[in-house]
């Protein structure tokens, strides 16, 4: 059929609106260059979604089994849906407004649009060099210049013995911020969050594992990469490194949204001998459903729950105690994160926490300064 009256409107890197005419139907969207609209984003599936004509001359959107979902007005698709002018569409985090020749677009795309959703398709120019300061230096960093890592001990709550290290990304590039948070903000603006996460992990495991043979290494993941094939391929590579690292993948709370995806994740990790932990438990929603249906090896209680727990109300203490008991009954190991005072550690031990992490038992140490543990006595 000929050109349609429909458009997809997106936000370019410089804040200008970019219009993508839907020339024909069906109209495919995804990461592969062969799509009608190809979007450079690691979070998108190769063929993510498709726009189709319905029987009444309208427009349908169909998700093609994507990993990270297609959303209409922030509701995830579970079946084909008829669209209206000015609907807001998200293909993973790539945001568009659907517009029509006869219906003017109204309002901003988001209020305000976040850097994460400023996606640029392959038929639009790349991000402006002026959009992200020090973009060239950031790309140098991803290639290894200034890459660094720190490690924080995780210890037995009762005996204090070292049980694991959590790997933390760091930056020593002279022209970039040292804070991982700021680096991930830059990565979000450049649509390279998964790349940054993988670079931190690869560098850190390679540097840390030979120094701590036999000690588990907790590694962080970004929600955009957690369920991707590329992530599992990277884990295979890490397992083959010198030192044969024992990996524990920390699954961020924001990535845990569906039981079936978590069940598949757990099975895939098990198949390669990698354990997993639920991170930041209790920071947002408790995720009790996922915890019960797909128990993790370790459940890390968020430091916001642990901080000053000894001074908390009786009701909060009872709630935390009940959560710890539930975690234990599911066969998982409860870990108290952010422990800074002996009084906090004492009540955590009393509540049944088995592992502790925090400044009380060990601050992060740069991996290149880390000394291998001495012989046992």
Coordinates of C-alpha atoms in Angstrom, one line a residue:
X1 CA 0.0 0.0 0.0
X2 CA 1.1 3.6 -0.4
X3 CA 2.3 6.0 2.3
X4 CA 0.1 6.1 5.4
X5 CA -1.1 9.2 7.3
X6 CA 0.7 8.0 10.4
X7 CA 4.0 9.1 11.9
X8 CA 6.2 8.2 14.9
X9 CA 7.7 11.2 16.6
X10 CA 10.8 10.9 18.7
X11 CA 13.1 13.2 20.6
X12 CA 16.6 13.8 19.1
X13 CA 19.7 14.2 21.2
X14 CA 19.6 18.0 21.0
X15 CA 15.9 18.1 22.1
X16 CA 14.5 18.6 18.6
X17 CA 11.6 16.4 17.5
X18 CA 12.3 13.9 14.8
X19 CA 9.5 12.5 12.6
X20 CA 9.5 9.0 11.1
X21 CA 6.7 8.5 8.5
X22 CA 5.1 5.1 8.5
X23 CA 5.5 4.6 4.8
X24 CA 3.8 1.2 4.6
X25 CA 2.2 -1.5 6.7
X26 CA 3.2 -3.7 8.2
X27 CA 5.9 -1.5 9.7
X28 CA 8.6 -3.3 11.8
X29 CA 10.6 -1.8 14.7
X30 CA 13.7 -3.4 16.2
X31 CA 17.4 -3.4 16.6
X32 CA 18.3 -5.1 13.2
X33 CA 19.0 -2.7 10.3
X34 CA 16.5 -4.6 8.2
X35 CA 13.5 -3.1 10.2
X36 CA 11.5 -0.2 8.8
X37 CA 12.6 1.6 11.9
X38 CA 15.9 0.4 13.3
X39 CA 16.8 1.6 16.8
X40 CA 20.3 1.4 18.2
X41 CA 19.6 0.2 21.7
X42 CA 20.9 -3.0 23.5
X43 CA 17.5 -3.3 25.2
X44 CA 15.6 -3.9 22.0
X45 CA 15.0 -7.2 20.4
X46 CA 16.2 -7.7 16.9
X47 CA 12.6 -7.7 15.7
X48 CA 10.8 -6.0 18.5
X49 CA 7.3 -5.0 17.4
X50 CA 5.2 -4.4 14.3
X51 CA 2.5 -1.9 13.3
X52 CA -0.3 -3.4 11.2
X53 CA -3.5 -2.3 9.5
X54 CA -6.7 -3.6 11.2
X55 CA -9.9 -4.6 9.4
X56 CA -11.4 -1.2 9.9
X57 CA -8.7 1.0 8.5
X58 CA -7.1 1.7 11.8
X59 CA -3.6 0.9 13.2
X60 CA -2.7 -2.1 15.4
X61 CA 0.5 -2.6 17.4
X62 CA 1.8 -6.2 17.9
X63 CA 4.7 -7.2 20.2
X64 CA 6.9 -9.8 18.4
X65 CA 7.9 -11.7 21.6
X66 CA 10.4 -9.0 22.7
X67 CA 12.5 -9.5 25.8
X68 CA 11.9 -6.1 27.4
X69 CA 8.4 -5.4 26.2
X70 CA 6.3 -3.0 24.1
X71 CA 4.2 -0.4 26.0
X72 CA 1.2 1.7 25.0
X73 CA 0.6 4.7 27.3
X74 CA 3.0 2.9 29.8
X75 CA 1.0 -0.4 29.8
X76 CA 2.8 -3.4 28.6
X77 CA 1.2 -5.2 25.7
X78 CA -0.1 -8.7 26.2
X79 CA -2.1 -8.8 23.0
X80 CA -2.4 -6.8 19.8
X81 CA -3.9 -3.3 20.5
X82 CA -5.6 -0.7 18.4
X83 CA -3.8 2.7 18.5
X84 CA -5.1 6.2 18.5
X85 CA -3.3 9.5 17.6
X86 CA -1.2 10.8 20.4
X87 CA -0.7 7.4 22.0
X88 CA 2.8 7.2 23.6
X89 CA 4.7 4.1 22.6
X90 CA 7.7 2.5 24.2
X91 CA 9.8 -0.2 22.6
X92 CA 11.7 -1.1 25.7
X93 CA 12.9 2.4 26.7
X94 CA 12.7 3.9 23.2
X95 CA 9.9 6.5 23.4
X96 CA 7.7 7.7 20.5
X97 CA 4.4 9.5 20.0
X98 CA 2.1 8.3 17.3
X99 CA 0.8 11.2 15.3
X100 CA -1.6 11.5 12.3
X101 CA -1.8 14.0 9.4
X102 CA -5.2 15.2 10.6
X103 CA -4.5 15.2 14.3
X104 CA -1.8 17.6 15.7
X105 CA 0.5 16.3 18.4
X106 CA -0.1 17.8 21.8
X107 CA 2.1 18.3 24.8
X108 CA 5.7 17.1 25.4
X109 CA 6.8 13.5 24.8
X110 CA 7.6 13.2 28.5
X111 CA 7.5 15.7 31.4
X112 CA 10.4 16.1 31.2
X113 CA 12.0 13.5 28.8
X114 CA 14.7 11.6 30.4
X115 CA 18.1 11.0 28.8
X116 CA 17.3 7.3 28.9
X117 CA 14.4 7.7 26.5
X118 CA 16.2 10.0 24.0
X119 CA 16.7 7.3 21.5
X120 CA 17.9 7.9 18.0
X121 CA 17.0 5.6 15.1
X122 CA 19.6 4.6 12.4
X123 CA 17.9 6.8 9.8
X124 CA 18.6 9.8 12.0
X125 CA 22.0 11.4 12.7
X126 CA 24.0 10.1 15.6
X127 CA 24.2 11.9 18.9
X128 CA 25.7 15.3 18.7
X129 CA 29.3 15.6 20.0
X130 CA 28.0 18.4 22.2
X131 CA 25.2 16.4 23.8
X132 CA 27.4 14.5 26.2
X133 CA 30.5 16.3 27.5
X134 CA 33.6 14.2 27.2
X135 CA 31.9 11.6 24.9
X136 CA 35.2 10.7 23.3
X137 CA 36.9 10.2 26.7
X138 CA 34.0 8.0 27.8
X139 CA 34.4 5.8 24.7
X140 CA 38.1 5.6 25.6
X141 CA 37.1 4.5 29.1
X142 CA 34.8 1.7 27.7
X143 CA 37.8 0.5 25.7
X144 CA 39.8 0.2 28.9
X145 CA 41.6 3.5 29.6
X146 CA 41.1 4.5 33.2
X147 CA 39.1 1.4 34.0
X148 CA 39.4 0.3 37.7
X149 CA 37.6 -1.8 40.3
X150 CA 37.1 -2.0 44.0
X151 CA 36.0 -4.9 46.1
X152 CA 34.1 -4.9 49.4
X153 CA 34.1 -8.0 51.7
X154 CA 31.0 -9.9 52.6
X155 CA 31.5 -11.8 55.8
X156 CA 29.9 -14.4 58.0
X157 CA 27.5 -12.6 60.4
X158 CA 28.6 -14.6 63.4
X159 CA 32.2 -15.6 62.9
X160 CA 33.3 -12.7 60.7
X161 CA 35.0 -15.0 58.2
X162 CA 35.4 -13.8 54.6
X163 CA 32.8 -15.4 52.4
X164 CA 32.8 -13.2 49.3
X165 CA 33.6 -9.9 47.7
X166 CA 31.2 -7.6 45.9
X167 CA 32.9 -6.1 42.8
X168 CA 32.4 -2.3 42.3
X169 CA 33.3 -0.4 39.2
X170 CA 35.6 2.6 39.5
X171 CA 37.1 5.1 37.1
X172 CA 40.6 6.6 37.2
X173 CA 40.4 8.4 33.8
X174 CA 41.7 11.9 34.4
X175 CA 38.9 13.6 32.4
X176 CA 35.9 11.7 33.7
X177 CA 34.0 11.6 37.0
X178 CA 35.1 9.0 39.4
X179 CA 31.5 8.3 40.5
X180 CA 29.9 5.2 38.9
X181 CA 26.5 7.0 39.2
X182 CA 27.7 9.8 37.0
X183 CA 29.3 7.4 34.6
X184 CA 26.0 5.6 34.2
X185 CA 24.3 8.9 33.6
X186 CA 26.7 9.5 30.7
X187 CA 26.1 5.9 29.5
X188 CA 22.3 6.4 29.6
X189 CA 22.6 9.5 27.4
X190 CA 24.7 7.6 25.0
X191 CA 22.6 4.4 25.2
X192 CA 25.5 2.4 26.4
X193 CA 24.5 1.4 29.9
X194 CA 24.8 -2.4 29.2
X195 CA 28.2 -1.8 27.7
X196 CA 29.4 0.1 30.7
X197 CA 28.1 -2.6 33.1
X198 CA 29.8 -5.3 31.1
X199 CA 33.1 -3.4 30.9
X200 CA 33.1 -2.9 34.7
X201 CA 32.3 -6.6 35.2
X202 CA 34.9 -8.0 32.8
X203 CA 37.7 -5.8 34.0
X204 CA 36.9 -6.3 37.7
X205 CA 36.5 -10.1 37.6
X206 CA 39.7 -10.5 35.6
X207 CA 41.6 -8.4 38.1
X208 CA 40.0 -9.8 41.3
X209 CA 39.5 -13.5 40.8
X210 CA 43.2 -14.5 40.7
X211 CA 43.8 -12.7 44.0
X212 CA 41.0 -14.4 45.9
X213 CA 40.9 -18.0 44.7
X214 CA 38.0 -20.0 46.1
X215 CA 36.1 -16.8 47.2
X216 CA 32.8 -16.0 45.6
X217 CA 32.6 -12.7 43.6
X218 CA 29.3 -10.9 43.5
X219 CA 28.9 -9.0 40.2
X220 CA 26.3 -6.3 39.4
X221 CA 24.2 -6.1 36.3
X222 CA 22.2 -3.4 34.6
X223 CA 18.5 -4.1 34.1
X224 CA 18.8 -3.6 30.4
X225 CA 21.3 -6.5 30.0
X226 CA 20.1 -9.0 32.7
X227 CA 17.9 -11.1 30.4
X228 CA 19.9 -10.8 27.1
X229 CA 21.9 -13.5 25.3
X230 CA 24.9 -11.2 25.3
X231 CA 24.9 -11.1 29.1
X232 CA 25.1 -14.9 29.3
X233 CA 27.8 -15.1 26.7
X234 CA 29.9 -12.6 28.8
X235 CA 29.4 -14.8 31.9
X236 CA 30.8 -17.8 30.0
X237 CA 33.9 -15.8 29.2
X238 CA 34.3 -14.7 32.8
X239 CA 34.0 -18.3 34.1
X240 CA 36.9 -19.3 31.9
X241 CA 39.3 -16.6 33.4
X242 CA 42.3 -17.6 35.5
X243 CA 41.2 -18.3 39.1
X244 CA 37.9 -19.9 38.0
X245 CA 35.8 -17.3 39.7
X246 CA 32.7 -18.4 41.6
X247 CA 30.2 -15.8 40.4
X248 CA 27.0 -14.6 42.1
X249 CA 24.9 -12.3 39.8
X250 CA 23.1 -9.5 41.6
X251 CA 19.7 -9.0 40.0
X252 CA 18.5 -5.5 40.6
X253 CA 15.1 -5.0 42.1
X254 CA 13.9 -2.9 39.1
X255 CA 14.7 -5.8 36.7
X256 CA 12.6 -8.3 38.7
X257 CA 9.1 -7.8 37.2
X258 CA 7.9 -11.2 35.9
X259 CA 8.0 -14.6 37.5
X260 CA 8.5 -16.5 34.2
X261 CA 11.4 -14.4 33.2
X262 CA 13.0 -14.8 36.6
X263 CA 12.4 -18.6 36.4
X264 CA 14.1 -18.7 33.0
X265 CA 17.0 -16.5 34.3
X266 CA 17.5 -18.9 37.3
X267 CA 17.5 -21.9 35.0
X268 CA 20.1 -20.4 32.6
X269 CA 22.4 -19.3 35.5
X270 CA 22.1 -22.8 37.1
X271 CA 23.1 -24.4 33.8
X272 CA 26.4 -22.6 33.8
X273 CA 27.1 -22.9 37.5
X274 CA 26.4 -19.3 38.5
X275 CA 24.4 -18.4 41.6
X276 CA 22.2 -15.2 41.8
X277 CA 21.1 -12.8 44.5
X278 CA 18.2 -10.4 44.7
X279 CA 19.7 -7.0 45.3
X280 CA 18.2 -4.0 47.2
X281 CA 15.5 -6.2 48.7
X282 CA 12.9 -4.0 50.3
X283 CA 14.1 -0.8 48.6
X284 CA 11.0 -0.5 46.5
X285 CA 8.5 -3.2 46.4
X286 CA 9.5 -6.2 48.4
X287 CA 9.0 -8.5 45.4
X288 CA 7.6 -11.3 47.6
X289 CA 6.0 -13.1 44.7
X290 CA 9.2 -13.5 42.8
X291 CA 11.0 -14.4 46.0
X292 CA 8.6 -17.2 46.7
X293 CA 8.3 -18.5 43.2
X294 CA 12.0 -18.2 42.2
X295 CA 14.1 -18.2 45.4
X296 CA 17.5 -16.7 45.0
X297 CA 20.7 -18.1 46.6
X298 CA 21.2 -14.8 48.5
X299 CA 18.8 -12.0 49.3
X300 CA 20.5 -8.7 50.0
X301 CA 18.4 -6.5 52.3
X302 CA 18.7 -2.9 51.3
X303 CA 20.9 -0.7 53.5
X304 CA 17.9 1.6 54.0
X305 CA 16.2 -1.2 56.0
X306 CA 19.4 -2.1 57.9
X307 CA 20.6 1.4 58.8
X308 CA 19.8 2.1 62.5
X309 CA 17.7 -1.0 62.7
X310 CA 18.6 -1.3 66.4
X311 CA 16.8 2.0 67.0
X312 CA 13.8 1.2 64.7
X313 CA 10.2 0.8 66.0
X314 CA 9.2 -2.6 67.3
X315 CA 6.8 -2.9 64.3
X316 CA 9.6 -2.4 61.8
X317 CA 11.9 -4.8 63.6
X318 CA 9.1 -7.4 63.7
X319 CA 8.6 -6.9 60.0
X320 CA 12.3 -7.3 59.2
X321 CA 12.5 -10.4 61.4
X322 CA 9.6 -12.0 59.7
X323 CA 11.1 -11.3 56.2
X324 CA 14.4 -12.8 57.3
X325 CA 12.6 -15.9 58.6
X326 CA 10.7 -16.2 55.3
X327 CA 13.9 -15.9 53.3
X328 CA 15.5 -18.7 55.4
X329 CA 12.4 -20.9 55.0
X330 CA 12.8 -20.6 51.2
X331 CA 16.3 -21.8 51.4
X332 CA 17.9 -18.5 50.6
X333 CA 20.7 -16.8 52.5
X334 CA 19.8 -13.4 54.0
X335 CA 22.5 -10.7 53.8
X336 CA 22.4 -7.4 55.7
X337 CA 23.9 -4.6 53.5
X338 CA 25.2 -1.3 54.8
X339 CA 26.1 -2.4 58.3
X340 CA 28.2 0.4 59.9
X341 CA 27.6 0.0 63.6
X342 CA 28.2 -3.0 66.0
X343 CA 24.7 -2.4 67.4
X344 CA 23.3 -2.9 63.8
X345 CA 25.3 -6.1 63.4
X346 CA 24.2 -7.4 66.7
X347 CA 20.5 -7.1 66.0
X348 CA 21.0 -8.5 62.5
X349 CA 22.7 -11.6 64.0
X350 CA 19.8 -11.9 66.4
X351 CA 17.2 -11.7 63.6
X352 CA 18.9 -14.5 61.7
X353 CA 21.0 -12.7 59.0
X354 CA 23.8 -15.1 57.9
X355 CA 25.9 -12.6 56.0
X356 CA 26.9 -9.0 56.6
X357 CA 28.4 -6.3 54.3
X358 CA 29.3 -2.8 55.2
X359 CA 31.8 -0.4 56.6
X360 CA 31.8 -2.1 59.9
X361 CA 33.3 -5.3 58.5
X362 CA 35.2 -3.8 55.5
X363 CA 35.3 -0.8 53.3
X364 CA 35.7 -1.2 49.5
X365 CA 39.4 -1.6 48.6
X366 CA 40.9 -0.9 45.2
X367 CA 41.5 -4.3 43.6
X368 CA 45.1 -3.5 42.6
X369 CA 45.9 -2.9 46.3
X370 CA 44.1 -5.9 47.6
X371 CA 46.3 -8.5 49.3
X372 CA 45.5 -12.2 48.9
X373 CA 44.3 -13.7 52.2
X374 CA 47.0 -15.3 54.3
X375 CA 47.2 -19.0 55.2
X376 CA 44.6 -20.2 57.8
X377 CA 45.8 -20.8 61.3

